[in-house]
Coordinates of N, CA and C in Angstrom, one line a residue:
M32 N 28.5 -15.5 -15.4 CA 28.4 -17.0 -15.2 C 29.5 -17.6 -16.1
N33 N 30.3 -18.5 -15.5 CA 31.3 -19.2 -16.2 C 30.7 -20.3 -17.1
K34 N 31.2 -20.3 -18.4 CA 30.7 -21.4 -19.2 C 31.8 -22.5 -19.2
K35 N 31.3 -23.7 -19.0 CA 32.2 -24.8 -18.8 C 32.5 -25.4 -20.2
A36 N 33.8 -25.7 -20.4 CA 34.2 -26.3 -21.7 C 33.7 -27.8 -21.7
I37 N 32.8 -28.1 -22.6 CA 32.3 -29.4 -22.6 C 32.9 -30.2 -23.8
N38 N 32.9 -29.5 -25.0 CA 33.4 -30.2 -26.1 C 34.9 -29.7 -26.4
R39 N 35.6 -30.6 -27.2 CA 37.0 -30.3 -27.6 C 37.1 -30.0 -29.0
L40 N 36.0 -29.6 -29.6 CA 35.9 -29.4 -31.1 C 37.0 -28.5 -31.6
K41 N 37.2 -27.4 -31.0 CA 38.3 -26.4 -31.5 C 39.6 -27.1 -31.5
V42 N 40.0 -27.8 -30.5 CA 41.3 -28.5 -30.4 C 41.4 -29.6 -31.4
V43 N 40.4 -30.4 -31.5 CA 40.4 -31.5 -32.5 C 40.5 -31.0 -33.9
L44 N 39.8 -30.0 -34.3 CA 39.9 -29.4 -35.6 C 41.3 -29.0 -35.9
V45 N 42.0 -28.3 -34.9 CA 43.4 -27.9 -35.1 C 44.3 -29.1 -35.3
E46 N 44.1 -30.1 -34.4 CA 44.9 -31.3 -34.5 C 44.8 -32.0 -35.9
H47 N 43.6 -31.9 -36.5 CA 43.4 -32.5 -37.8 C 43.6 -31.5 -39.0
G48 N 44.1 -30.3 -38.7 CA 44.3 -29.4 -39.8 C 43.1 -28.9 -40.5
R49 N 42.0 -28.9 -39.8 CA 40.7 -28.5 -40.4 C 40.2 -27.1 -39.8
T50 N 39.3 -26.5 -40.4 CA 38.8 -25.2 -40.0 C 37.3 -25.2 -39.7
N51 N 36.8 -24.2 -39.0 CA 35.4 -24.1 -38.7 C 34.6 -24.1 -40.1
K52 N 35.2 -23.3 -41.0 CA 34.6 -23.2 -42.3 C 34.4 -24.5 -43.0
W53 N 35.5 -25.4 -43.0 CA 35.4 -26.7 -43.6 C 34.3 -27.5 -42.9
L54 N 34.3 -27.5 -41.6 CA 33.2 -28.3 -40.9 C 31.8 -27.8 -41.2
A55 N 31.7 -26.5 -41.2 CA 30.4 -25.9 -41.6 C 29.9 -26.3 -42.9
E56 N 30.8 -26.3 -43.9 CA 30.5 -26.8 -45.3 C 30.1 -28.2 -45.3
K57 N 30.9 -29.1 -44.6 CA 30.6 -30.5 -44.6 C 29.3 -30.9 -43.9
L58 N 28.9 -30.1 -42.9 CA 27.7 -30.4 -42.2 C 26.5 -29.5 -42.7
D59 N 26.7 -28.7 -43.7 CA 25.7 -27.8 -44.2 C 25.1 -26.9 -43.1
K60 N 26.0 -26.3 -42.3 CA 25.7 -25.5 -41.1 C 26.3 -24.1 -41.3
N61 N 25.7 -23.1 -40.7 CA 26.3 -21.8 -40.7 C 27.6 -21.7 -40.0
E62 N 28.6 -21.0 -40.5 CA 29.9 -20.9 -39.8 C 29.8 -20.3 -38.4
T63 N 28.8 -19.4 -38.2 CA 28.6 -18.9 -36.8 C 28.2 -20.0 -35.9
T64 N 27.4 -20.9 -36.3 CA 26.9 -22.0 -35.5 C 28.1 -22.8 -35.0
V65 N 29.0 -23.2 -36.0 CA 30.2 -24.0 -35.7 C 31.1 -23.2 -34.8
S66 N 31.2 -21.9 -35.0 CA 32.1 -21.1 -34.1 C 31.6 -21.1 -32.7
R67 N 30.3 -21.1 -32.5 CA 29.7 -21.1 -31.2 C 29.9 -22.5 -30.5
W68 N 29.9 -23.5 -31.3 CA 30.3 -24.8 -30.8 C 31.7 -24.9 -30.3
C69 N 32.6 -24.3 -31.1 CA 34.1 -24.3 -30.8 C 34.4 -23.5 -29.6
T70 N 33.6 -22.5 -29.3 CA 33.9 -21.7 -28.1 C 33.1 -22.2 -26.9
N71 N 32.3 -23.3 -27.1 CA 31.5 -23.9 -26.0 C 30.4 -22.9 -25.6
E72 N 30.0 -22.0 -26.4 CA 28.9 -21.1 -26.1 C 27.6 -21.9 -26.2
V73 N 27.5 -22.8 -27.2 CA 26.4 -23.7 -27.3 C 27.0 -25.1 -27.6
Q74 N 26.2 -26.1 -27.5 CA 26.7 -27.5 -27.8 C 26.0 -28.1 -29.0
P75 N 26.7 -28.8 -29.8 CA 26.1 -29.6 -30.9 C 25.3 -30.8 -30.3
S76 N 24.4 -31.2 -31.0 CA 23.6 -32.4 -30.6 C 24.5 -33.7 -30.6
L77 N 24.1 -34.7 -30.0 CA 24.9 -35.9 -30.0 C 25.0 -36.5 -31.4
E78 N 23.9 -36.3 -32.2 CA 23.9 -36.8 -33.6 C 24.9 -36.0 -34.4
T79 N 25.0 -34.7 -34.1 CA 26.0 -33.9 -34.8 C 27.4 -34.3 -34.4
L80 N 27.6 -34.6 -33.1 CA 29.0 -35.0 -32.7 C 29.4 -36.3 -33.4
I81 N 28.4 -37.2 -33.6 CA 28.7 -38.4 -34.3 C 29.1 -38.2 -35.7
Q82 N 28.3 -37.3 -36.4 CA 28.7 -36.9 -37.8 C 30.1 -36.3 -37.8
I83 N 30.4 -35.4 -36.9 CA 31.8 -34.8 -36.9 C 32.8 -35.9 -36.7
S84 N 32.6 -36.8 -35.8 CA 33.6 -37.9 -35.5 C 33.8 -38.7 -36.8
E85 N 32.7 -39.0 -37.5 CA 32.8 -39.7 -38.8 C 33.6 -39.0 -39.8
L86 N 33.4 -37.6 -39.9 CA 34.1 -36.8 -40.9 C 35.6 -36.8 -40.6
L87 N 35.9 -36.8 -39.3 CA 37.3 -36.7 -38.9 C 38.0 -38.1 -38.7
N88 N 37.1 -39.1 -38.8 CA 37.6 -40.5 -38.6 C 38.2 -40.7 -37.2
I89 N 37.4 -40.3 -36.2 CA 37.9 -40.4 -34.8 C 36.7 -41.0 -34.0
D90 N 37.0 -41.4 -32.8 CA 36.0 -41.8 -31.8 C 35.3 -40.6 -31.3
V91 N 34.0 -40.7 -31.2 CA 33.2 -39.5 -30.7 C 33.7 -39.1 -29.3
K92 N 34.2 -40.0 -28.5 CA 34.7 -39.6 -27.2 C 35.8 -38.6 -27.2
E93 N 36.5 -38.5 -28.4 CA 37.6 -37.5 -28.5 C 37.1 -36.1 -28.6
L94 N 35.8 -35.9 -28.9 CA 35.2 -34.6 -29.0 C 34.7 -34.0 -27.7
I95 N 34.7 -34.8 -26.7 CA 34.1 -34.4 -25.4 C 35.2 -34.5 -24.3
Y96 N 35.2 -33.5 -23.4 CA 36.1 -33.5 -22.3 C 35.6 -34.6 -21.3
S97 N 36.4 -35.3 -20.7 CA 36.1 -36.4 -19.8 C 35.6 -35.7 -18.5
T98 N 34.6 -36.3 -17.8 CA 34.1 -35.9 -16.5 C 34.8 -36.6 -15.4
Q99 N 35.6 -37.6 -15.7 CA 36.3 -38.4 -14.7 C 37.6 -37.7 -14.3
K100 N 37.9 -37.7 -13.1 CA 39.2 -37.1 -12.6 C 40.2 -38.3 -12.5
D101 N 41.4 -38.0 -12.9 CA 42.4 -39.1 -12.9 C 42.9 -39.3 -11.5

């Protein structure tokens, strides 16, 4: 079964020069959990996405792939 890329977390972390380890420490989460979010194996909660957006000082919409076709 194909897993669909829902979040852009891996890309956004690279764009901001941050690592999975940094995010895991800031959120007090296991590095494996953050890694699974970055590979879209599982998804973080909306509350967690909001926390991540605040840590990176970005709009939460930047963390999610758009469902709209241009």
